[in-house]
């Protein structure tokens, strides 16, 4: 089996774009991905495409993947739509890497797209709710924010953490997102602002929740031969781990951990031959501030109950020992459901090539962590630039 390499990655702006379609947003992301390749690239080299979307609003639920690739002029390319809620394009990347590794494709396209802002808040809330357990959560009135609020309440009761710690996540990620020209909420906030914002679902307030977002992202994956031909600095997909878990929160033994994250991370670390201590940077799924704290622990960045301490010490700041969400994360950059996973990979590609807006010095090994719903499906990837772990 050949290794899989990222040779190009790009995204549209994330935000609210009246009049834009999922096709036009993906067109922008794809163009940026192609432009990021170091040599001239013939799009006819693309053998497979895996595109993630939830299909918010019900538009083109059938065959939306081929509708995108045909719009791009990728005629005849085998295209698969991937749906795993917010982890859709994380899984799309995994599928693309597997296709390349297995020799089924020399070049595969992975990406995602979503249009979420062209409907009422109540309608959007309904669509977000389908990523939870339908019968016992959504139909009983539980919102997506409400599910994570239960997780936050349990965590604050069980461990040494406060609402102020949730707000520190927002301050850090907004500080990073303010430097990202693609970010939807590209502004800084103070700790006071983040602590005293209006409640959404207590203990979560406005600054603890990601925005509703339109956007797209695209990643081009190639085998080693093509990667060496087209890229001066290809980024190796060193490890790919994925796992499913209980879709409903009420089905779990604990509200303060996402077991699928732990399993997916173990698989990615094992395949890459690295551990958490070898990472230089990470993009984690912070749809709500509590999700970032849980990720620190489930990904092995710290012991159980130690996430708030890690944050307070500045370990996950851009200058810390393990910077997290230098893109701004979902909290500041935005969260277009189907585009989020490969959007994280865009940041990792830029970081490991030394081209990021908030650049981490000498970043060699990075991780992305993409969660579907409240943990029903998780994709974790480890990436390495030439030289790998030191």
mmCIF file of C-alpha atoms in Angstrom:
data_model
loop_
_atom_site.group_PDB
_atom_site.id
_atom_site.type_symbol
_atom_site.label_atom_id
_atom_site.label_comp_id
_atom_site.label_asym_id
_atom_site.label_seq_id
_atom_site.Cartn_x
_atom_site.Cartn_y
_atom_site.Cartn_z
ATOM 1 C CA UNK A 1 0.000 0.000 0.000
ATOM 2 C CA UNK A 2 1.196 3.496 -0.820
ATOM 3 C CA UNK A 3 1.158 6.388 1.625
ATOM 4 C CA UNK A 4 -1.393 9.170 1.115
ATOM 5 C CA UNK A 5 -0.312 12.800 0.984
ATOM 6 C CA UNK A 6 -2.119 16.134 1.037
ATOM 7 C CA UNK A 7 -0.908 18.144 -1.961
ATOM 8 C CA UNK A 8 -3.460 20.968 -1.864
ATOM 9 C CA UNK A 9 -6.097 22.362 0.487
ATOM 10 C CA UNK A 10 -8.438 25.330 0.437
ATOM 11 C CA UNK A 11 -11.689 26.741 1.707
ATOM 12 C CA UNK A 12 -14.223 29.418 0.963
ATOM 13 C CA UNK A 13 -14.827 32.199 3.424
ATOM 14 C CA UNK A 14 -17.042 30.998 6.276
ATOM 15 C CA UNK A 15 -20.034 33.141 7.202
ATOM 16 C CA UNK A 16 -23.462 34.176 5.951
ATOM 17 C CA UNK A 17 -23.652 34.584 2.185
ATOM 18 C CA UNK A 18 -27.137 35.311 0.827
ATOM 19 C CA UNK A 19 -27.374 34.284 -2.788
ATOM 20 C CA UNK A 20 -24.475 31.808 -2.669
ATOM 21 C CA UNK A 21 -25.151 28.131 -3.324
ATOM 22 C CA UNK A 22 -23.387 25.035 -2.089
ATOM 23 C CA UNK A 23 -21.981 24.692 -5.596
ATOM 24 C CA UNK A 24 -20.482 28.186 -5.718
ATOM 25 C CA UNK A 25 -19.048 27.877 -2.203
ATOM 26 C CA UNK A 26 -17.372 24.591 -3.067
ATOM 27 C CA UNK A 27 -16.132 26.083 -6.318
ATOM 28 C CA UNK A 28 -14.250 28.732 -4.293
ATOM 29 C CA UNK A 29 -12.783 26.129 -1.935
ATOM 30 C CA UNK A 30 -11.721 23.874 -4.813
ATOM 31 C CA UNK A 31 -10.052 26.742 -6.677
ATOM 32 C CA UNK A 32 -8.039 27.641 -3.580
ATOM 33 C CA UNK A 33 -7.023 24.003 -3.098
ATOM 34 C CA UNK A 34 -5.806 23.732 -6.701
ATOM 35 C CA UNK A 35 -3.990 27.067 -6.445
ATOM 36 C CA UNK A 36 -2.134 25.827 -3.339
ATOM 37 C CA UNK A 37 -0.486 22.982 -5.299
ATOM 38 C CA UNK A 38 3.130 23.827 -6.077
ATOM 39 C CA UNK A 39 3.014 22.684 -9.730
ATOM 40 C CA UNK A 40 0.436 23.009 -12.477
ATOM 41 C CA UNK A 41 -2.373 20.564 -11.797
ATOM 42 C CA UNK A 42 -4.697 18.984 -14.324
ATOM 43 C CA UNK A 43 -8.039 18.343 -12.610
ATOM 44 C CA UNK A 44 -8.542 15.384 -14.932
ATOM 45 C CA UNK A 45 -6.069 13.568 -12.659
ATOM 46 C CA UNK A 46 -8.801 13.294 -9.991
ATOM 47 C CA UNK A 47 -10.048 9.705 -9.890
ATOM 48 C CA UNK A 48 -12.435 9.765 -6.917
ATOM 49 C CA UNK A 49 -14.318 12.363 -4.876
ATOM 50 C CA UNK A 50 -15.768 12.054 -1.381
ATOM 51 C CA UNK A 51 -17.888 15.028 -0.316
ATOM 52 C CA UNK A 52 -19.450 15.583 3.093
ATOM 53 C CA UNK A 53 -22.718 17.356 3.851
ATOM 54 C CA UNK A 54 -25.618 17.060 6.242
ATOM 55 C CA UNK A 55 -27.946 18.729 3.749
ATOM 56 C CA UNK A 56 -29.299 21.449 6.044
ATOM 57 C CA UNK A 57 -32.631 22.720 4.737
ATOM 58 C CA UNK A 58 -33.222 19.615 2.631
ATOM 59 C CA UNK A 59 -31.769 21.026 -0.583
ATOM 60 C CA UNK A 60 -30.595 18.437 -3.090
ATOM 61 C CA UNK A 61 -30.454 15.616 -0.551
ATOM 62 C CA UNK A 62 -30.068 13.077 -3.348
ATOM 63 C CA UNK A 63 -26.963 13.228 -5.546
ATOM 64 C CA UNK A 64 -25.639 16.487 -4.128
ATOM 65 C CA UNK A 65 -22.084 15.141 -4.481
ATOM 66 C CA UNK A 66 -22.306 14.586 -8.244
ATOM 67 C CA UNK A 67 -24.128 17.920 -8.541
ATOM 68 C CA UNK A 68 -20.969 19.550 -7.138
ATOM 69 C CA UNK A 69 -18.380 17.622 -9.137
ATOM 70 C CA UNK A 70 -20.277 18.059 -12.393
ATOM 71 C CA UNK A 71 -20.493 21.802 -11.673
ATOM 72 C CA UNK A 72 -16.697 21.817 -11.332
ATOM 73 C CA UNK A 73 -16.300 20.043 -14.663
ATOM 74 C CA UNK A 74 -15.075 16.803 -13.097
ATOM 75 C CA UNK A 75 -17.122 14.803 -15.559
ATOM 76 C CA UNK A 76 -17.301 11.089 -14.942
ATOM 77 C CA UNK A 77 -15.438 11.174 -11.620
ATOM 78 C CA UNK A 78 -16.761 8.567 -9.167
ATOM 79 C CA UNK A 79 -18.341 10.731 -6.472
ATOM 80 C CA UNK A 80 -19.642 9.633 -3.084
ATOM 81 C CA UNK A 81 -21.642 11.806 -0.724
ATOM 82 C CA UNK A 82 -20.653 11.227 2.922
ATOM 83 C CA UNK A 83 -23.045 12.000 5.782
ATOM 84 C CA UNK A 84 -21.903 11.672 9.376
ATOM 85 C CA UNK A 85 -23.367 14.904 10.745
ATOM 86 C CA UNK A 86 -20.620 17.355 11.748
ATOM 87 C CA UNK A 87 -17.954 14.683 11.058
ATOM 88 C CA UNK A 88 -19.023 14.234 7.436
ATOM 89 C CA UNK A 89 -15.926 15.626 5.748
ATOM 90 C CA UNK A 90 -13.591 14.142 8.365
ATOM 91 C CA UNK A 91 -14.899 10.792 7.198
ATOM 92 C CA UNK A 92 -14.689 11.975 3.578
ATOM 93 C CA UNK A 93 -10.958 12.576 4.059
ATOM 94 C CA UNK A 94 -10.544 9.129 5.598
ATOM 95 C CA UNK A 95 -12.286 7.576 2.584
ATOM 96 C CA UNK A 96 -10.103 9.545 0.163
ATOM 97 C CA UNK A 97 -6.931 8.485 1.954
ATOM 98 C CA UNK A 98 -8.069 4.844 1.940
ATOM 99 C CA UNK A 99 -8.796 5.008 -1.797
ATOM 100 C CA UNK A 100 -5.297 6.325 -2.465
ATOM 101 C CA UNK A 101 -3.619 3.865 -0.119
ATOM 102 C CA UNK A 102 -5.456 0.944 -1.699
ATOM 103 C CA UNK A 103 -4.383 1.986 -5.190
ATOM 104 C CA UNK A 104 -7.938 2.692 -6.355
ATOM 105 C CA UNK A 105 -7.035 6.339 -6.985
ATOM 106 C CA UNK A 106 -3.848 8.239 -7.743
ATOM 107 C CA UNK A 107 -5.581 11.459 -6.704
ATOM 108 C CA UNK A 108 -8.754 11.784 -4.644
ATOM 109 C CA UNK A 109 -10.755 14.849 -3.697
ATOM 110 C CA UNK A 110 -12.154 15.143 -0.177
ATOM 111 C CA UNK A 111 -14.288 18.037 0.985
ATOM 112 C CA UNK A 112 -17.567 19.302 2.265
ATOM 113 C CA UNK A 113 -20.124 22.058 1.960
ATOM 114 C CA UNK A 114 -23.139 23.475 3.767
ATOM 115 C CA UNK A 115 -25.585 26.368 3.432
ATOM 116 C CA UNK A 116 -27.205 27.042 6.814
ATOM 117 C CA UNK A 117 -28.146 30.714 7.048
ATOM 118 C CA UNK A 118 -30.921 31.010 4.469
ATOM 119 C CA UNK A 119 -33.724 29.875 6.795
ATOM 120 C CA UNK A 120 -35.212 30.791 10.144
ATOM 121 C CA UNK A 121 -33.438 30.086 13.392
ATOM 122 C CA UNK A 122 -36.122 27.582 14.380
ATOM 123 C CA UNK A 123 -35.707 25.701 11.099
ATOM 124 C CA UNK A 124 -31.927 25.611 11.485
ATOM 125 C CA UNK A 125 -32.304 24.428 15.080
ATOM 126 C CA UNK A 126 -34.450 21.542 13.842
ATOM 127 C CA UNK A 127 -31.842 20.510 11.289
ATOM 128 C CA UNK A 128 -29.027 20.652 13.829
ATOM 129 C CA UNK A 129 -31.127 18.496 16.138
ATOM 130 C CA UNK A 130 -31.192 15.595 13.694
ATOM 131 C CA UNK A 131 -27.551 14.964 14.566
ATOM 132 C CA UNK A 132 -28.712 13.764 17.977
ATOM 133 C CA UNK A 133 -30.908 10.821 18.886
ATOM 134 C CA UNK A 134 -34.136 11.615 17.083
ATOM 135 C CA UNK A 135 -36.787 9.924 19.187
ATOM 136 C CA UNK A 136 -35.586 10.686 22.706
ATOM 137 C CA UNK A 137 -33.678 13.934 22.192
ATOM 138 C CA UNK A 138 -34.863 15.974 19.220
ATOM 139 C CA UNK A 139 -38.560 15.039 19.321
ATOM 140 C CA UNK A 140 -38.684 15.654 23.061
ATOM 141 C CA UNK A 141 -37.466 19.223 22.497
ATOM 142 C CA UNK A 142 -33.768 18.915 23.326
ATOM 143 C CA UNK A 143 -31.624 21.241 21.214
ATOM 144 C CA UNK A 144 -28.031 20.691 20.120
ATOM 145 C CA UNK A 145 -26.950 23.387 22.598
ATOM 146 C CA UNK A 146 -29.050 21.698 25.265
ATOM 147 C CA UNK A 147 -27.193 18.400 24.809
ATOM 148 C CA UNK A 148 -23.797 20.052 25.234
ATOM 149 C CA UNK A 149 -25.140 22.097 28.153
ATOM 150 C CA UNK A 150 -25.857 18.832 29.956
ATOM 151 C CA UNK A 151 -22.280 17.750 29.282
ATOM 152 C CA UNK A 152 -20.974 21.102 30.519
ATOM 153 C CA UNK A 153 -23.071 20.974 33.703
ATOM 154 C CA UNK A 154 -21.827 17.480 34.506
ATOM 155 C CA UNK A 155 -18.207 18.477 33.869
ATOM 156 C CA UNK A 156 -18.364 21.607 36.031
ATOM 157 C CA UNK A 157 -19.874 19.574 38.860
ATOM 158 C CA UNK A 158 -17.398 16.710 38.600
ATOM 159 C CA UNK A 159 -14.112 18.538 38.067
ATOM 160 C CA UNK A 160 -12.213 21.692 38.995
ATOM 161 C CA UNK A 161 -13.596 23.876 36.220
ATOM 162 C CA UNK A 162 -15.825 26.931 36.020
ATOM 163 C CA UNK A 163 -17.852 28.953 33.532
ATOM 164 C CA UNK A 164 -14.812 31.235 33.366
ATOM 165 C CA UNK A 165 -12.808 28.330 31.957
ATOM 166 C CA UNK A 166 -15.413 27.843 29.222
ATOM 167 C CA UNK A 167 -14.990 31.532 28.445
ATOM 168 C CA UNK A 168 -11.212 31.165 28.240
ATOM 169 C CA UNK A 169 -11.747 28.791 25.314
ATOM 170 C CA UNK A 170 -13.710 31.533 23.537
ATOM 171 C CA UNK A 171 -11.085 34.210 24.253
ATOM 172 C CA UNK A 172 -8.261 32.028 22.905
ATOM 173 C CA UNK A 173 -10.076 30.948 19.772
ATOM 174 C CA UNK A 174 -11.409 34.412 18.957
ATOM 175 C CA UNK A 175 -7.858 35.747 19.343
ATOM 176 C CA UNK A 176 -6.699 33.244 16.726
ATOM 177 C CA UNK A 177 -9.712 33.698 14.460
ATOM 178 C CA UNK A 178 -9.206 37.461 14.384
ATOM 179 C CA UNK A 179 -6.089 36.788 12.279
ATOM 180 C CA UNK A 180 -7.821 34.347 9.895
ATOM 181 C CA UNK A 181 -9.306 36.107 6.843
ATOM 182 C CA UNK A 182 -11.666 33.150 6.247
ATOM 183 C CA UNK A 183 -13.190 33.312 9.755
ATOM 184 C CA UNK A 184 -16.852 34.126 10.232
ATOM 185 C CA UNK A 185 -16.425 35.778 13.644
ATOM 186 C CA UNK A 186 -13.024 37.312 13.031
ATOM 187 C CA UNK A 187 -12.858 39.504 16.110
ATOM 188 C CA UNK A 188 -11.296 39.296 19.539
ATOM 189 C CA UNK A 189 -13.259 39.204 22.781
ATOM 190 C CA UNK A 190 -12.335 39.843 26.384
ATOM 191 C CA UNK A 191 -12.792 37.402 29.225
ATOM 192 C CA UNK A 192 -15.353 39.734 30.767
ATOM 193 C CA UNK A 193 -17.392 39.779 27.550
ATOM 194 C CA UNK A 194 -17.243 36.011 27.265
ATOM 195 C CA UNK A 195 -18.255 35.439 30.886
ATOM 196 C CA UNK A 196 -21.172 37.866 30.878
ATOM 197 C CA UNK A 197 -22.778 37.079 27.511
ATOM 198 C CA UNK A 198 -26.466 36.071 27.435
ATOM 199 C CA UNK A 199 -27.286 32.456 28.195
ATOM 200 C CA UNK A 200 -28.140 30.089 25.345
ATOM 201 C CA UNK A 201 -28.512 26.897 27.395
ATOM 202 C CA UNK A 202 -27.027 27.361 30.857
ATOM 203 C CA UNK A 203 -24.213 27.049 31.693
ATOM 204 C CA UNK A 204 -23.437 27.738 28.014
ATOM 205 C CA UNK A 205 -23.778 31.333 26.892
ATOM 206 C CA UNK A 206 -23.483 33.022 23.510
ATOM 207 C CA UNK A 207 -19.678 33.077 23.540
ATOM 208 C CA UNK A 208 -19.536 29.373 24.345
ATOM 209 C CA UNK A 209 -21.407 28.378 21.153
ATOM 210 C CA UNK A 210 -20.240 28.256 17.549
ATOM 211 C CA UNK A 211 -22.166 30.256 14.922
ATOM 212 C CA UNK A 212 -24.464 29.077 12.141
ATOM 213 C CA UNK A 213 -22.355 29.088 8.997
ATOM 214 C CA UNK A 214 -22.243 28.768 5.209
ATOM 215 C CA UNK A 215 -19.026 27.468 3.689
ATOM 216 C CA UNK A 216 -17.018 24.799 1.919
ATOM 217 C CA UNK A 217 -13.581 23.211 2.076
ATOM 218 C CA UNK A 218 -11.576 20.968 -0.242
ATOM 219 C CA UNK A 219 -8.478 18.776 0.113
ATOM 220 C CA UNK A 220 -6.564 16.955 -2.628
ATOM 221 C CA UNK A 221 -5.008 13.634 -1.608
ATOM 222 C CA UNK A 222 -2.414 11.859 -3.774
ATOM 223 C CA UNK A 223 -0.168 8.825 -3.700
ATOM 224 C CA UNK A 224 3.558 9.279 -3.149
ATOM 225 C CA UNK A 225 4.509 9.252 -6.829
ATOM 226 C CA UNK A 226 2.066 12.030 -7.740
ATOM 227 C CA UNK A 227 2.817 13.948 -4.559
ATOM 228 C CA UNK A 228 6.533 14.038 -5.358
ATOM 229 C CA UNK A 229 5.786 15.223 -8.879
ATOM 230 C CA UNK A 230 3.418 18.035 -7.907
ATOM 231 C CA UNK A 231 4.376 19.248 -4.439
ATOM 232 C CA UNK A 232 7.548 20.681 -2.943
ATOM 233 C CA UNK A 233 6.261 19.906 0.557
ATOM 234 C CA UNK A 234 3.508 17.258 0.584
ATOM 235 C CA UNK A 235 1.931 16.491 3.956
ATOM 236 C CA UNK A 236 1.625 12.797 4.795
ATOM 237 C CA UNK A 237 -1.560 11.374 6.240
ATOM 238 C CA UNK A 238 0.321 9.405 8.887
ATOM 239 C CA UNK A 239 -2.665 8.064 10.792
ATOM 240 C CA UNK A 240 -6.396 7.862 10.225
ATOM 241 C CA UNK A 241 -8.700 6.741 13.026
ATOM 242 C CA UNK A 242 -12.470 6.709 13.222
ATOM 243 C CA UNK A 243 -15.079 5.311 15.576
ATOM 244 C CA UNK A 244 -18.788 5.388 16.202
ATOM 245 C CA UNK A 245 -20.484 5.780 19.569
ATOM 246 C CA UNK A 246 -23.893 6.147 21.136
ATOM 247 C CA UNK A 247 -25.810 8.815 19.230
ATOM 248 C CA UNK A 248 -27.949 9.764 22.233
ATOM 249 C CA UNK A 249 -26.360 11.304 25.299
ATOM 250 C CA UNK A 250 -28.714 9.392 27.592
ATOM 251 C CA UNK A 251 -27.256 6.094 26.331
ATOM 252 C CA UNK A 252 -23.787 6.760 27.742
ATOM 253 C CA UNK A 253 -22.183 5.831 31.048
ATOM 254 C CA UNK A 254 -20.626 9.294 31.417
ATOM 255 C CA UNK A 255 -21.486 12.787 30.216
ATOM 256 C CA UNK A 256 -17.909 14.019 30.651
ATOM 257 C CA UNK A 257 -16.162 11.993 27.949
ATOM 258 C CA UNK A 258 -16.746 11.015 24.336
ATOM 259 C CA UNK A 259 -15.672 7.370 24.017
ATOM 260 C CA UNK A 260 -15.583 7.493 20.207
ATOM 261 C CA UNK A 261 -12.918 10.207 20.396
ATOM 262 C CA UNK A 262 -10.745 8.034 22.603
ATOM 263 C CA UNK A 263 -11.089 5.052 20.262
ATOM 264 C CA UNK A 264 -10.515 7.038 17.068
ATOM 265 C CA UNK A 265 -7.472 8.751 18.588
ATOM 266 C CA UNK A 266 -5.947 5.464 19.728
ATOM 267 C CA UNK A 267 -6.300 4.100 16.192
ATOM 268 C CA UNK A 268 -4.791 7.212 14.593
ATOM 269 C CA UNK A 269 -1.872 7.351 17.040
ATOM 270 C CA UNK A 270 -1.119 3.658 16.581
ATOM 271 C CA UNK A 271 -1.132 3.872 12.802
ATOM 272 C CA UNK A 272 1.061 6.991 12.825
ATOM 273 C CA UNK A 273 3.450 5.541 15.406
ATOM 274 C CA UNK A 274 3.152 8.627 17.605
ATOM 275 C CA UNK A 275 1.445 9.664 20.819
ATOM 276 C CA UNK A 276 -0.032 12.891 22.185
ATOM 277 C CA UNK A 277 3.401 14.020 23.400
ATOM 278 C CA UNK A 278 4.682 14.003 19.811
ATOM 279 C CA UNK A 279 2.115 16.511 18.557
ATOM 280 C CA UNK A 280 3.119 20.078 17.773
ATOM 281 C CA UNK A 281 -0.374 21.392 16.982
ATOM 282 C CA UNK A 282 -4.022 20.303 16.948
ATOM 283 C CA UNK A 283 -7.362 21.388 15.521
ATOM 284 C CA UNK A 284 -10.158 20.022 17.713
ATOM 285 C CA UNK A 285 -13.934 20.101 17.401
ATOM 286 C CA UNK A 286 -15.085 23.019 19.583
ATOM 287 C CA UNK A 287 -18.721 23.359 18.504
ATOM 288 C CA UNK A 288 -19.255 24.403 22.126
ATOM 289 C CA UNK A 289 -16.538 25.462 24.555
ATOM 290 C CA UNK A 290 -17.036 22.358 26.674
ATOM 291 C CA UNK A 291 -16.276 20.211 23.614
ATOM 292 C CA UNK A 292 -12.737 21.599 23.458
ATOM 293 C CA UNK A 293 -12.106 20.782 27.118
ATOM 294 C CA UNK A 294 -13.408 17.243 26.658
ATOM 295 C CA UNK A 295 -11.200 16.859 23.584
ATOM 296 C CA UNK A 296 -8.049 17.724 25.562
ATOM 297 C CA UNK A 297 -8.719 14.757 27.815
ATOM 298 C CA UNK A 298 -10.120 12.267 25.319
ATOM 299 C CA UNK A 299 -7.221 12.887 22.919
ATOM 300 C CA UNK A 300 -4.695 12.335 25.706
ATOM 301 C CA UNK A 301 -3.382 15.891 25.960
ATOM 302 C CA UNK A 302 -3.917 15.704 29.728
ATOM 303 C CA UNK A 303 -5.434 13.465 32.399
ATOM 304 C CA UNK A 304 -9.151 13.366 33.221
ATOM 305 C CA UNK A 305 -10.270 16.516 34.951
ATOM 306 C CA UNK A 306 -7.111 18.437 34.013
ATOM 307 C CA UNK A 307 -8.345 20.251 30.877
ATOM 308 C CA UNK A 308 -9.104 23.545 32.616
ATOM 309 C CA UNK A 309 -5.633 23.591 34.177
ATOM 310 C CA UNK A 310 -4.058 22.990 30.761
ATOM 311 C CA UNK A 311 -6.003 25.941 29.368
ATOM 312 C CA UNK A 312 -5.245 28.246 32.298
ATOM 313 C CA UNK A 313 -1.518 27.533 32.022
ATOM 314 C CA UNK A 314 -1.547 28.667 28.387
ATOM 315 C CA UNK A 315 -0.405 25.277 27.093
ATOM 316 C CA UNK A 316 -2.890 25.459 24.197
ATOM 317 C CA UNK A 317 -2.155 29.091 23.287
ATOM 318 C CA UNK A 318 -0.266 29.733 20.017
ATOM 319 C CA UNK A 319 2.979 30.050 22.007
ATOM 320 C CA UNK A 320 2.192 27.102 24.301
ATOM 321 C CA UNK A 321 3.567 23.577 24.185
ATOM 322 C CA UNK A 322 0.541 22.316 22.187
ATOM 323 C CA UNK A 323 -1.343 25.078 20.350
ATOM 324 C CA UNK A 324 -4.988 24.185 19.731
ATOM 325 C CA UNK A 325 -7.342 25.750 17.171
ATOM 326 C CA UNK A 326 -4.973 28.297 15.668
ATOM 327 C CA UNK A 327 -7.561 28.702 12.877
ATOM 328 C CA UNK A 328 -10.029 30.091 15.415
ATOM 329 C CA UNK A 329 -11.778 26.745 15.684
ATOM 330 C CA UNK A 330 -15.458 26.273 15.055
ATOM 331 C CA UNK A 331 -16.096 28.958 17.659
ATOM 332 C CA UNK A 332 -14.559 31.804 15.659
ATOM 333 C CA UNK A 333 -13.844 30.415 12.199
ATOM 334 C CA UNK A 334 -17.361 28.966 11.908
ATOM 335 C CA UNK A 335 -19.060 25.591 11.594
ATOM 336 C CA UNK A 336 -20.616 24.795 8.185
ATOM 337 C CA UNK A 337 -21.531 21.238 9.200
ATOM 338 C CA UNK A 338 -20.315 19.257 6.192
ATOM 339 C CA UNK A 339 -17.246 21.427 5.573
ATOM 340 C CA UNK A 340 -15.792 21.478 9.074
ATOM 341 C CA UNK A 341 -13.623 18.340 9.026
ATOM 342 C CA UNK A 342 -11.692 19.180 5.883
ATOM 343 C CA UNK A 343 -11.693 22.827 6.986
ATOM 344 C CA UNK A 344 -9.552 21.682 9.911
ATOM 345 C CA UNK A 345 -7.232 19.951 7.441
ATOM 346 C CA UNK A 346 -6.787 23.210 5.505
ATOM 347 C CA UNK A 347 -5.351 24.770 8.678
ATOM 348 C CA UNK A 348 -3.133 21.744 9.304
ATOM 349 C CA UNK A 349 -1.829 21.795 5.720
ATOM 350 C CA UNK A 350 -0.936 25.475 6.050
ATOM 351 C CA UNK A 351 0.657 25.004 9.474
ATOM 352 C CA UNK A 352 2.858 22.085 8.510
ATOM 353 C CA UNK A 353 4.022 23.950 5.394
ATOM 354 C CA UNK A 354 4.772 27.102 7.425
ATOM 355 C CA UNK A 355 2.091 29.173 5.703
ATOM 356 C CA UNK A 356 -0.552 29.708 8.416
ATOM 357 C CA UNK A 357 -1.947 33.031 9.632
ATOM 358 C CA UNK A 358 -1.103 32.144 13.237
ATOM 359 C CA UNK A 359 2.023 30.136 12.526
ATOM 360 C CA UNK A 360 3.413 27.709 15.093
ATOM 361 C CA UNK A 361 7.215 27.529 15.016
ATOM 362 C CA UNK A 362 8.648 24.374 13.444
ATOM 363 C CA UNK A 363 5.372 22.438 13.457
ATOM 364 C CA UNK A 364 6.054 18.911 12.157
ATOM 365 C CA UNK A 365 3.259 16.704 13.499
ATOM 366 C CA UNK A 366 -0.375 17.757 13.792
ATOM 367 C CA UNK A 367 -3.781 16.288 14.575
ATOM 368 C CA UNK A 368 -7.347 17.035 13.513
ATOM 369 C CA UNK A 369 -10.388 15.891 15.511
ATOM 370 C CA UNK A 370 -13.855 16.013 13.961
ATOM 371 C CA UNK A 371 -16.990 15.028 15.925
ATOM 372 C CA UNK A 372 -20.416 14.123 14.580
ATOM 373 C CA UNK A 373 -23.297 15.287 16.784
ATOM 374 C CA UNK A 374 -22.379 14.890 20.439
ATOM 375 C CA UNK A 375 -20.075 11.952 19.697
ATOM 376 C CA UNK A 376 -21.984 9.485 17.536
ATOM 377 C CA UNK A 377 -19.130 9.471 15.028
ATOM 378 C CA UNK A 378 -15.573 10.781 15.299
ATOM 379 C CA UNK A 379 -12.684 11.042 12.820
ATOM 380 C CA UNK A 380 -9.127 11.731 14.005
ATOM 381 C CA UNK A 381 -6.168 12.201 11.652
ATOM 382 C CA UNK A 382 -2.452 12.647 12.278
ATOM 383 C CA UNK A 383 -0.353 14.499 9.705
ATOM 384 C CA UNK A 384 3.401 14.793 9.260
ATOM 385 C CA UNK A 385 5.633 17.001 7.181
ATOM 386 C CA UNK A 386 8.991 15.755 5.902
ATOM 387 C CA UNK A 387 11.136 14.697 8.816
ATOM 388 C CA UNK A 388 8.103 13.753 10.927
ATOM 389 C CA UNK A 389 8.314 13.484 14.693
ATOM 390 C CA UNK A 390 11.600 14.410 16.345
#
